[in-house]
């Protein structure tokens, strides 16, 4: 059992001032795997004070000191590799291979990339008539969701440390243990006292407390649109800066000259990886009407490559994170059927032989109209929609006919058409065919997918204020 009843404040593990605790459940077994303390406003106040006290010296550390800190963190993170993988598999239910190749890998890359981005980063720039300086934004509150227990928190912390900003982090109650390992790593490598504080607790107490705290200068949040909006409202009371990463409903445009099987495999992989609990997942697959039949056949052919089952075994799709998430996904599958979409594969209920654990069936709807609820709302599960189009203009119009704009994907061969679709999609990141991930590339959304950018040097900029100095000696 993992029992972590303390918060990390001012360089020490300290008792919570409250008595409330929360059990953490392994979604594959439905068993309790540990307990955390739910922090109070008093705990949060102490953490904010520690961060404020750390600010004058932490914000003045040199670029070289910050690079060294980030490199030390990356090295110690590597030392804890097996434990991180095991922890994420237990708390999130992601299969071991995904915990390693996606979750562990992303956390590592954010720390090492931040060190790399810092090397060429300029905090002071002589621009002829004036000088521009970049200062830490100040004390930063970080609120993260459960779907990537190391990725989101690591990109935020790496950027904050690169900018010299002290932080207070609040991970999701559903998956708090990976953040505890990160905290142990920061403690071990000697992150200055007060520069990193971890307060576990509920969104309604600690999350809300962070977004409304008068002494927190900047709030970086990843999660649902509804909570993002609330955070913005709270921060607006004191005109605090916010960065929001709020999810999406991204298009995958299959062009007429695409390899149909490759495109179908990509479409399934989007709802299979992390059980589709991915903000940037493509969940609207736009297929030329002429390819509808061959694409549907290809989906059925590739689906067995993504087995559902025990995350400790050799599977690709684990359970959803919670009973609540399972219920939500089921209700969307019911909704799709009510709306008249055709169920190509999957459906409601649990896959055969998986009665225990929050497993859902990978589900593909066809004959979907872009106006349907299942095509417009983020389902956050292994469910996708196939929508047909007749012209490239229509594919672009359908891609953008959505309130979100986090990502877009396009599969095909003709370079001119690929470039046209990629540049026309209104989203923060477009991926062509099987292009490799790049941790130096900015990540964030247009429209209701959010405000601001994370990752690499753009991520560091998010934690900086710009100061003009006229007449700098
Ligand atoms: P949220 O409620 O948005 O949770 C995200 C984080 O915000 C958690 O740490 C949560 O804390 C905290 N939080 C909750 N209420 C808050 C408040 N009033 N003020 C400040 N922080 C607060 O997401 P969820 O309920 O877990 O998931 C719901 C849906 O959101 C999903 O189905 C999915 O569509 C979407 N979602 C999107 C993303 C991304 S990456 N964009 C990630 C997760 C979920 P606690 O959970 O500990 O209370």
Coordinates of C-alpha atoms and ligand atoms in Angstrom, one line a residue:
X1 CA 0.0 0.0 0.0
X2 CA 1.2 3.5 -0.8
X3 CA 0.2 5.8 2.0
X4 CA 1.4 9.3 1.5
X5 CA -0.2 11.5 4.2
X6 CA 2.1 14.4 3.9
X7 CA 2.6 17.4 1.7
X8 CA 5.9 18.8 0.6
X9 CA 6.3 22.4 1.7
X10 CA 9.4 24.5 2.0
X11 CA 11.7 21.6 1.3
X12 CA 10.2 19.2 3.9
X13 CA 7.5 16.6 4.1
X14 CA 4.9 18.0 6.5
X15 CA 1.7 16.7 8.1
X16 CA -1.5 18.0 6.7
X17 CA -3.4 20.5 8.9
X18 CA -6.6 18.6 8.1
X19 CA -7.7 15.0 8.7
X20 CA -9.4 14.2 5.5
X21 CA -7.9 11.5 3.3
X22 CA -8.7 10.0 -0.1
X23 CA -8.2 6.4 -1.2
X24 CA -6.6 5.8 -4.6
X25 CA -7.9 2.9 -6.7
X26 CA -6.2 0.8 -9.3
X27 CA -8.7 1.0 -12.2
X28 CA -7.7 -2.5 -13.5
X29 CA -8.5 -4.3 -10.2
X30 CA -10.9 -1.8 -8.6
X31 CA -8.8 -2.2 -5.4
X32 CA -7.5 0.4 -3.1
X33 CA -3.7 0.9 -3.7
X34 CA -3.0 3.7 -1.3
X35 CA -4.2 6.8 0.4
X36 CA -3.4 10.5 0.3
X37 CA -4.1 13.5 2.5
X38 CA -6.5 16.1 1.3
X39 CA -4.8 19.4 1.9
X40 CA -6.5 22.4 3.4
X41 CA -6.5 26.1 2.6
X42 CA -4.0 26.5 5.5
X43 CA -1.6 24.0 3.9
X44 CA -1.9 25.9 0.7
X45 CA -1.2 29.2 2.4
X46 CA 2.0 27.7 3.9
X47 CA 3.1 26.5 0.5
X48 CA 2.4 29.8 -1.1
X49 CA 4.4 31.6 1.6
X50 CA 7.3 29.2 1.1
X51 CA 7.3 29.9 -2.7
X52 CA 7.1 33.6 -2.1
X53 CA 10.1 33.4 0.3
X54 CA 12.0 31.4 -2.3
X55 CA 11.2 33.8 -5.1
X56 CA 13.9 36.5 -4.6
X57 CA 16.8 34.0 -4.8
X58 CA 15.3 31.4 -7.1
X59 CA 14.3 34.0 -9.7
X60 CA 17.9 35.3 -9.7
X61 CA 19.6 31.9 -10.3
X62 CA 21.8 31.9 -13.4
X63 CA 21.0 30.2 -16.6
X64 CA 23.8 27.7 -16.0
X65 CA 22.5 26.8 -12.5
X66 CA 19.0 26.2 -14.0
X67 CA 20.4 24.0 -16.8
X68 CA 22.3 22.0 -14.2
X69 CA 19.2 21.6 -12.0
X70 CA 17.1 20.4 -15.0
X71 CA 19.9 18.0 -16.1
X72 CA 20.2 16.6 -12.5
X73 CA 16.4 16.1 -12.4
X74 CA 16.4 14.3 -15.8
X75 CA 19.3 12.0 -14.6
X76 CA 17.5 11.1 -11.3
X77 CA 14.2 10.6 -13.2
X78 CA 16.0 8.0 -15.3
X79 CA 17.3 6.3 -12.1
X80 CA 13.7 5.9 -10.9
X81 CA 12.5 4.6 -14.3
X82 CA 11.1 1.2 -13.2
X83 CA 9.3 2.7 -10.3
X84 CA 7.7 5.5 -12.4
X85 CA 6.4 2.9 -15.0
X86 CA 5.0 0.6 -12.3
X87 CA 3.3 3.5 -10.5
X88 CA 1.6 4.9 -13.6
X89 CA 0.5 1.4 -14.6
X90 CA -1.1 1.0 -11.1
X91 CA -2.7 4.3 -10.6
X92 CA -3.9 5.0 -14.2
X93 CA -4.2 1.5 -15.6
X94 CA -2.1 2.2 -18.7
X95 CA -0.4 -0.9 -20.0
X96 CA 3.2 -1.2 -19.1
X97 CA 4.5 -0.6 -22.6
X98 CA 2.4 2.7 -22.7
X99 CA 3.6 3.7 -19.2
X100 CA 7.1 3.3 -20.5
X101 CA 7.0 4.5 -24.1
X102 CA 4.5 7.3 -23.6
X103 CA 4.3 8.4 -19.9
X104 CA 7.8 7.8 -18.6
X105 CA 9.3 9.0 -21.9
X106 CA 7.4 12.3 -22.0
X107 CA 8.3 13.3 -18.5
X108 CA 11.9 12.6 -19.2
X109 CA 11.9 14.6 -22.4
X110 CA 10.3 17.7 -20.8
X111 CA 13.2 18.0 -18.3
X112 CA 15.9 17.3 -20.7
X113 CA 14.4 19.5 -23.4
X114 CA 14.0 22.4 -21.0
X115 CA 17.7 22.2 -20.3
X116 CA 18.4 22.1 -24.0
X117 CA 16.1 25.0 -24.8
X118 CA 17.7 27.1 -22.1
X119 CA 21.1 26.8 -23.8
X120 CA 20.2 29.1 -26.6
X121 CA 17.6 31.1 -24.6
X122 CA 18.2 34.8 -24.1
X123 CA 16.9 36.5 -21.0
X124 CA 18.3 39.9 -22.0
X125 CA 18.3 41.3 -25.5
X126 CA 19.8 44.5 -26.8
X127 CA 17.4 45.7 -29.5
X128 CA 19.2 48.9 -30.6
X129 CA 17.1 51.7 -29.0
X130 CA 16.0 49.6 -26.0
X131 CA 16.8 46.5 -24.1
X132 CA 14.3 43.7 -23.4
X133 CA 14.7 41.6 -20.3
X134 CA 12.7 38.5 -19.4
X135 CA 11.9 38.0 -15.7
X136 CA 10.2 35.1 -13.9
X137 CA 6.4 35.6 -13.9
X138 CA 6.5 34.9 -10.1
X139 CA 4.9 32.3 -7.9
X140 CA 3.2 29.7 -10.1
X141 CA 0.3 27.4 -9.3
X142 CA 0.1 24.2 -11.3
X143 CA -3.1 22.2 -11.5
X144 CA -2.9 18.9 -13.5
X145 CA -5.3 16.1 -14.5
X146 CA -5.1 12.3 -14.2
X147 CA -4.7 11.3 -17.8
X148 CA -0.9 11.9 -18.0
X149 CA 0.5 11.7 -14.5
X150 CA 4.0 12.7 -15.4
X151 CA 3.7 14.5 -18.8
X152 CA 1.6 17.6 -17.8
X153 CA 3.2 18.2 -14.4
X154 CA 6.7 17.7 -15.8
X155 CA 6.3 20.2 -18.7
X156 CA 4.9 22.8 -16.3
X157 CA 7.6 22.3 -13.7
X158 CA 10.5 22.1 -16.2
X159 CA 9.4 25.4 -17.8
X160 CA 8.9 27.0 -14.4
X161 CA 12.3 25.9 -13.2
X162 CA 13.9 27.1 -16.4
X163 CA 12.4 30.5 -15.8
X164 CA 13.3 30.7 -12.1
X165 CA 9.7 30.5 -11.0
X166 CA 8.8 28.8 -7.7
X167 CA 5.8 26.5 -7.9
X168 CA 2.9 25.0 -5.9
X169 CA 1.7 21.8 -7.7
X170 CA -1.7 20.1 -7.2
X171 CA -2.0 16.8 -9.1
X172 CA -5.3 15.0 -9.7
X173 CA -6.6 13.0 -6.7
X174 CA -7.1 10.0 -9.0
X175 CA -3.4 9.7 -9.9
X176 CA -1.3 11.4 -7.3
X177 CA 1.6 8.9 -6.8
X178 CA 3.8 9.7 -9.9
X179 CA 3.9 13.3 -8.6
X180 CA 5.1 12.0 -5.3
X181 CA 8.0 10.3 -7.0
X182 CA 8.8 13.5 -8.9
X183 CA 8.8 15.4 -5.5
X184 CA 11.3 12.8 -4.1
X185 CA 13.5 13.4 -7.2
X186 CA 13.4 17.2 -6.6
X187 CA 14.2 16.7 -2.9
X188 CA 17.1 14.4 -3.8
X189 CA 18.8 16.7 -6.4
X190 CA 18.5 19.7 -4.1
X191 CA 15.8 22.0 -5.6
X192 CA 16.1 25.1 -3.4
X193 CA 13.8 25.2 -0.4
X194 CA 10.4 26.6 -1.3
X195 CA 11.0 26.5 -5.0
X196 CA 8.9 23.4 -5.3
X197 CA 5.8 22.6 -3.1
X198 CA 3.3 19.8 -3.5
X199 CA -0.1 20.1 -1.9
X200 CA -2.4 17.1 -2.5
X201 CA -6.1 17.7 -2.3
X202 CA -9.3 18.2 -4.1
X203 CA -10.0 20.5 -7.0
X204 CA -12.7 22.3 -5.1
X205 CA -10.4 23.2 -2.2
X206 CA -6.7 23.2 -3.4
X207 CA -7.4 23.8 -7.1
X208 CA -9.9 26.5 -6.4
X209 CA -7.6 27.9 -3.7
X210 CA -4.7 28.1 -6.2
X211 CA -6.7 29.9 -8.9
X212 CA -8.1 32.4 -6.4
X213 CA -5.0 32.9 -4.2
X214 CA -3.9 36.6 -4.1
X215 CA -0.2 35.7 -3.7
X216 CA -0.1 33.4 -6.8
X217 CA 1.0 35.3 -9.8
X218 CA 0.4 32.7 -12.6
X219 CA -1.9 29.7 -12.9
X220 CA -1.2 26.9 -15.4
X221 CA -4.0 24.4 -15.7
X222 CA -4.7 21.3 -17.8
X223 CA -8.1 19.7 -17.7
X224 CA -11.7 20.2 -18.6
X225 CA -13.1 23.3 -20.2
X226 CA -15.6 23.9 -17.4
X227 CA -12.9 24.0 -14.8
X228 CA -10.6 26.1 -17.1
X229 CA -13.3 28.7 -17.3
X230 CA -13.7 28.8 -13.6
X231 CA -9.9 29.2 -13.2
X232 CA -9.9 32.1 -15.6
X233 CA -12.8 33.8 -13.7
X234 CA -11.0 33.4 -10.4
X235 CA -7.7 34.7 -11.8
X236 CA -9.5 37.6 -13.4
X237 CA -10.3 39.0 -9.9
X238 CA -6.6 39.9 -9.5
X239 CA -5.7 40.0 -13.2
X240 CA -3.4 37.0 -12.8
X241 CA -1.9 35.4 -15.9
X242 CA -3.3 32.0 -16.8
X243 CA -2.3 29.2 -19.2
X244 CA -5.0 26.7 -20.0
X245 CA -4.8 23.4 -21.9
X246 CA -8.4 22.2 -22.2
X247 CA -8.7 19.3 -24.5
X248 CA -10.0 18.8 -28.0
X249 CA -11.9 16.8 -30.6
X250 CA -9.3 16.7 -33.3
X251 CA -9.8 15.8 -37.0
X252 CA -7.8 13.1 -38.8
X253 CA -8.1 13.9 -42.6
X254 CA -7.6 10.9 -44.8
X255 CA -6.7 12.1 -48.3
X256 CA -7.7 10.1 -51.4
X257 CA -4.1 9.0 -52.1
X258 CA -3.5 7.9 -48.5
X259 CA -2.5 4.3 -47.7
X260 CA -5.9 3.2 -46.3
X261 CA -4.5 0.6 -43.9
X262 CA -1.9 3.0 -42.4
X263 CA -4.6 5.7 -41.9
X264 CA -7.0 3.2 -40.3
X265 CA -4.2 2.0 -38.0
X266 CA -3.5 5.6 -37.0
X267 CA -7.2 6.2 -36.4
X268 CA -7.5 3.2 -34.1
X269 CA -4.2 3.9 -32.3
X270 CA -5.6 7.4 -31.3
X271 CA -8.5 5.8 -29.4
X272 CA -6.4 2.9 -28.2
X273 CA -3.4 4.7 -26.6
X274 CA -4.2 5.6 -23.0
X275 CA -7.7 4.2 -23.8
X276 CA -8.4 7.4 -25.8
X277 CA -8.0 9.5 -22.7
X278 CA -5.8 12.0 -24.6
X279 CA -6.6 15.6 -25.2
X280 CA -4.9 15.7 -28.6
X281 CA -6.5 12.4 -29.8
X282 CA -8.0 12.4 -33.3
X283 CA -11.6 11.4 -32.7
X284 CA -13.2 12.7 -35.9
X285 CA -11.9 10.7 -38.9
X286 CA -12.7 12.4 -42.2
X287 CA -12.7 10.0 -45.1
X288 CA -13.4 10.6 -48.8
X289 CA -16.9 9.1 -49.6
X290 CA -15.2 7.0 -52.3
X291 CA -13.0 5.3 -49.6
X292 CA -15.7 4.7 -47.0
X293 CA -16.0 0.9 -47.6
X294 CA -12.3 0.2 -47.9
X295 CA -11.6 2.3 -44.8
X296 CA -14.2 0.5 -42.7
X297 CA -12.8 -2.8 -43.8
X298 CA -9.3 -1.6 -42.8
X299 CA -10.5 -0.6 -39.4
X300 CA -11.9 -4.1 -38.7
X301 CA -8.7 -5.6 -40.0
X302 CA -6.3 -3.6 -37.8
X303 CA -8.4 -3.6 -34.6
X304 CA -7.0 -6.9 -33.3
X305 CA -3.6 -5.3 -33.3
X306 CA -4.8 -3.4 -30.2
X307 CA -5.8 -5.9 -27.6
X308 CA -7.7 -4.8 -24.5
X309 CA -6.9 -6.3 -21.1
X310 CA -4.7 -6.4 -18.0
X311 CA -2.2 -3.5 -18.1
X312 CA 0.3 -5.8 -16.4
X313 CA 0.1 -8.1 -19.5
X314 CA 1.0 -7.6 -23.1
X315 CA -2.0 -5.4 -24.0
X316 CA -2.4 -2.1 -25.7
X317 CA -5.6 -0.9 -24.2
X318 CA -6.1 -0.8 -20.4
X319 CA -9.2 0.3 -18.4
X320 CA -10.5 3.8 -18.2
X321 CA -9.4 5.7 -15.1
X322 CA -12.5 5.5 -13.0
X323 CA -16.1 4.2 -12.8
X324 CA -17.2 7.8 -13.5
X325 CA -15.2 8.0 -16.7
X326 CA -16.5 4.5 -17.7
X327 CA -20.1 5.7 -17.1
X328 CA -19.5 8.9 -19.2
X329 CA -18.1 6.9 -22.1
X330 CA -21.0 4.5 -22.0
X331 CA -23.5 7.3 -22.1
X332 CA -21.8 8.8 -25.2
X333 CA -21.9 5.3 -26.9
X334 CA -25.7 5.2 -26.2
X335 CA -26.0 8.7 -27.4
X336 CA -24.3 7.9 -30.7
X337 CA -26.7 5.0 -31.3
X338 CA -29.7 7.2 -30.5
X339 CA -28.5 9.9 -32.9
X340 CA -28.5 7.3 -35.7
X341 CA -24.8 6.7 -36.2
X342 CA -23.8 3.1 -37.2
X343 CA -21.8 1.1 -34.8
X344 CA -19.0 -0.5 -36.9
X345 CA -17.2 -2.1 -34.0
X346 CA -17.6 -2.0 -30.2
X347 CA -20.6 -0.7 -28.3
X348 CA -21.7 -0.4 -24.7
X349 CA -20.7 -2.8 -21.9
X350 CA -17.4 -4.5 -21.0
X351 CA -15.2 -6.5 -23.4
X352 CA -15.7 -10.3 -23.0
X353 CA -14.0 -11.7 -20.0
X354 CA -13.1 -8.3 -18.4
X355 CA -15.9 -7.9 -15.8
X356 CA -13.6 -6.5 -13.1
X357 CA -11.9 -3.1 -13.9
X358 CA -13.2 -0.1 -15.9
X359 CA -12.7 -1.6 -19.3
X360 CA -14.6 -0.2 -22.3
X361 CA -14.8 -1.6 -25.8
X362 CA -12.9 0.2 -28.5
X363 CA -15.8 1.7 -30.5
X364 CA -16.0 3.1 -34.0
X365 CA -19.1 4.8 -35.3
X366 CA -19.6 5.4 -39.0
X367 CA -22.3 7.4 -40.9
X368 CA -21.6 10.1 -38.4
X369 CA -22.8 13.7 -39.1
X370 CA -20.4 16.4 -37.8
X371 CA -23.4 18.0 -36.0
X372 CA -24.0 15.0 -33.8
X373 CA -23.1 15.2 -30.1
X374 CA -20.6 12.3 -30.5
X375 CA -18.8 14.4 -33.2
X376 CA -18.7 17.6 -31.2
X377 CA -18.0 16.7 -27.6
X378 CA -14.8 15.3 -26.1
X379 CA -15.6 11.7 -25.0
X380 CA -12.2 10.9 -23.5
X381 CA -12.5 7.2 -24.1
X382 CA -11.8 4.6 -26.9
X383 CA -14.5 6.0 -29.2
X384 CA -14.1 7.5 -32.6
X385 CA -16.4 8.8 -35.4
X386 CA -16.0 8.3 -39.2
X387 CA -17.4 11.2 -41.2
X388 CA -17.3 11.3 -45.0
X389 CA -16.5 14.2 -47.3
X390 CA -16.5 14.9 -51.0
X391 CA -14.0 17.7 -51.6
X392 CA -10.9 18.9 -49.9
X393 CA -12.7 22.2 -49.1
X394 CA -15.4 20.2 -47.3
X395 CA -12.8 18.3 -45.4
X396 CA -11.2 21.5 -44.2
X397 CA -14.6 23.1 -43.4
X398 CA -15.6 20.0 -41.3
X399 CA -12.2 19.9 -39.6
X400 CA -12.7 23.5 -38.3
X401 CA -16.4 23.2 -37.6
X402 CA -15.9 22.5 -33.9
X403 CA -15.3 24.7 -30.8
X404 CA -11.9 23.0 -30.2
X405 CA -8.5 23.6 -31.9
X406 CA -5.9 21.5 -30.2
X407 CA -4.6 19.2 -32.9
X408 CA -5.1 18.0 -36.4
X409 CA -3.8 15.1 -38.5
X410 CA -3.6 14.5 -42.2
X411 CA -2.7 11.3 -44.1
X412 CA -1.8 11.2 -47.8
X413 CA 0.9 11.6 -50.4
X414 CA 0.4 14.7 -52.5
X415 CA 2.6 17.3 -50.9
X416 CA 0.6 20.3 -52.1
X417 CA -2.7 18.9 -50.7
X418 CA -1.0 17.9 -47.4
X419 CA 0.4 21.4 -47.1
X420 CA -2.9 23.0 -47.9
X421 CA -4.8 20.9 -45.3
X422 CA -2.1 21.4 -42.7
X423 CA -2.1 25.1 -43.0
X424 CA -5.9 25.4 -43.1
X425 CA -6.7 23.4 -39.9
X426 CA -7.3 25.9 -37.1
X427 CA -5.3 24.0 -34.4
X428 CA -2.2 24.4 -32.4
X429 CA -0.5 21.3 -33.7
X430 CA -0.9 19.5 -37.1
X431 CA 0.8 16.2 -37.8
X432 CA 1.4 14.9 -41.3
X433 CA 1.5 11.1 -41.8
X434 CA 3.7 9.5 -39.2
X435 CA 5.9 12.5 -38.4
X436 CA 8.0 12.1 -35.2
X437 CA 7.2 13.8 -31.9
X438 CA 9.4 16.8 -31.1
X439 CA 9.6 18.1 -27.6
X440 CA 11.1 21.4 -28.7
X441 CA 7.8 22.1 -30.6
X442 CA 5.2 24.3 -28.9
X443 CA 2.0 22.6 -27.8
X444 CA -1.3 24.2 -27.0
X445 CA -4.7 25.1 -28.5
X446 CA -6.7 27.5 -30.6
X447 CA -10.3 28.4 -29.7
X448 CA -11.7 26.6 -26.6
X449 CA -8.7 24.2 -26.5
X450 CA -6.9 26.8 -24.4
X451 CA -4.6 29.7 -24.0
X452 CA -0.8 29.7 -24.1
X453 CA 1.8 27.2 -25.2
X454 CA 3.8 24.5 -23.4
X455 CA 7.0 22.5 -24.2
X456 CA 10.4 23.8 -25.2
X457 CA 11.2 27.5 -25.4
X458 CA 7.6 28.5 -26.0
X459 CA 6.8 26.8 -22.7
X460 CA 9.5 28.7 -20.9
X461 CA 8.2 32.0 -22.3
X462 CA 4.9 31.3 -20.6
X463 CA 6.6 31.7 -17.2
X464 CA 8.3 35.0 -18.1
X465 CA 7.3 38.6 -18.0
X466 CA 8.8 41.0 -20.6
X467 CA 10.5 44.1 -19.3
X468 CA 11.7 47.0 -21.5
X469 CA 14.6 49.0 -20.2
X470 CA 15.4 52.2 -21.9
X471 CA 19.0 53.5 -21.5
X472 CA 20.3 50.2 -20.1
X473 CA 24.1 50.7 -19.5
Ligands
LIG1 P1 -11.1 18.4 -14.3 O1 -12.2 18.4 -13.3 O2 -11.0 19.5 -15.1 O3 -9.8 18.1 -13.5 C1 -8.5 18.5 -13.8 C2 -7.8 19.0 -12.6 O4 -8.5 20.2 -12.1 C3 -7.7 18.1 -11.4 O5 -6.5 18.3 -10.7 C4 -8.9 18.5 -10.6 O6 -8.8 18.1 -9.2 C5 -8.8 20.0 -10.7 N1 -10.1 20.7 -10.4 C6 -11.3 20.2 -10.3 N2 -12.2 21.2 -10.0 C7 -11.5 22.3 -9.8 C8 -11.8 23.7 -9.5 N3 -13.0 24.0 -9.2 N4 -10.8 24.6 -9.4 C9 -9.5 24.2 -9.7 N5 -9.1 23.0 -10.0 C10 -10.1 22.0 -10.1 O7 -11.3 17.1 -15.2 P2 -12.0 15.7 -14.8 O8 -13.3 15.9 -14.1 O9 -11.0 14.9 -14.1 O10 -12.3 15.1 -16.2 C11 -13.5 15.6 -16.9 C12 -13.4 15.7 -18.3 O11 -12.4 16.7 -18.6 C13 -12.9 14.5 -19.1 O12 -13.8 13.6 -19.4 C14 -12.2 15.1 -20.3 O13 -13.2 15.3 -21.3 C15 -11.7 16.4 -19.8 N6 -10.2 16.3 -19.4 C16 -9.4 16.9 -20.3 C17 -8.0 16.8 -20.0 C18 -7.1 17.5 -20.9 S1 -5.6 16.9 -21.0 N7 -7.4 18.5 -21.5 C19 -7.5 16.0 -19.0 C20 -8.5 15.4 -18.1 C21 -9.8 15.6 -18.4 P3 -9.4 16.7 -8.6 O14 -9.7 15.9 -9.8 O15 -8.3 16.2 -7.8 O16 -10.6 17.1 -7.8

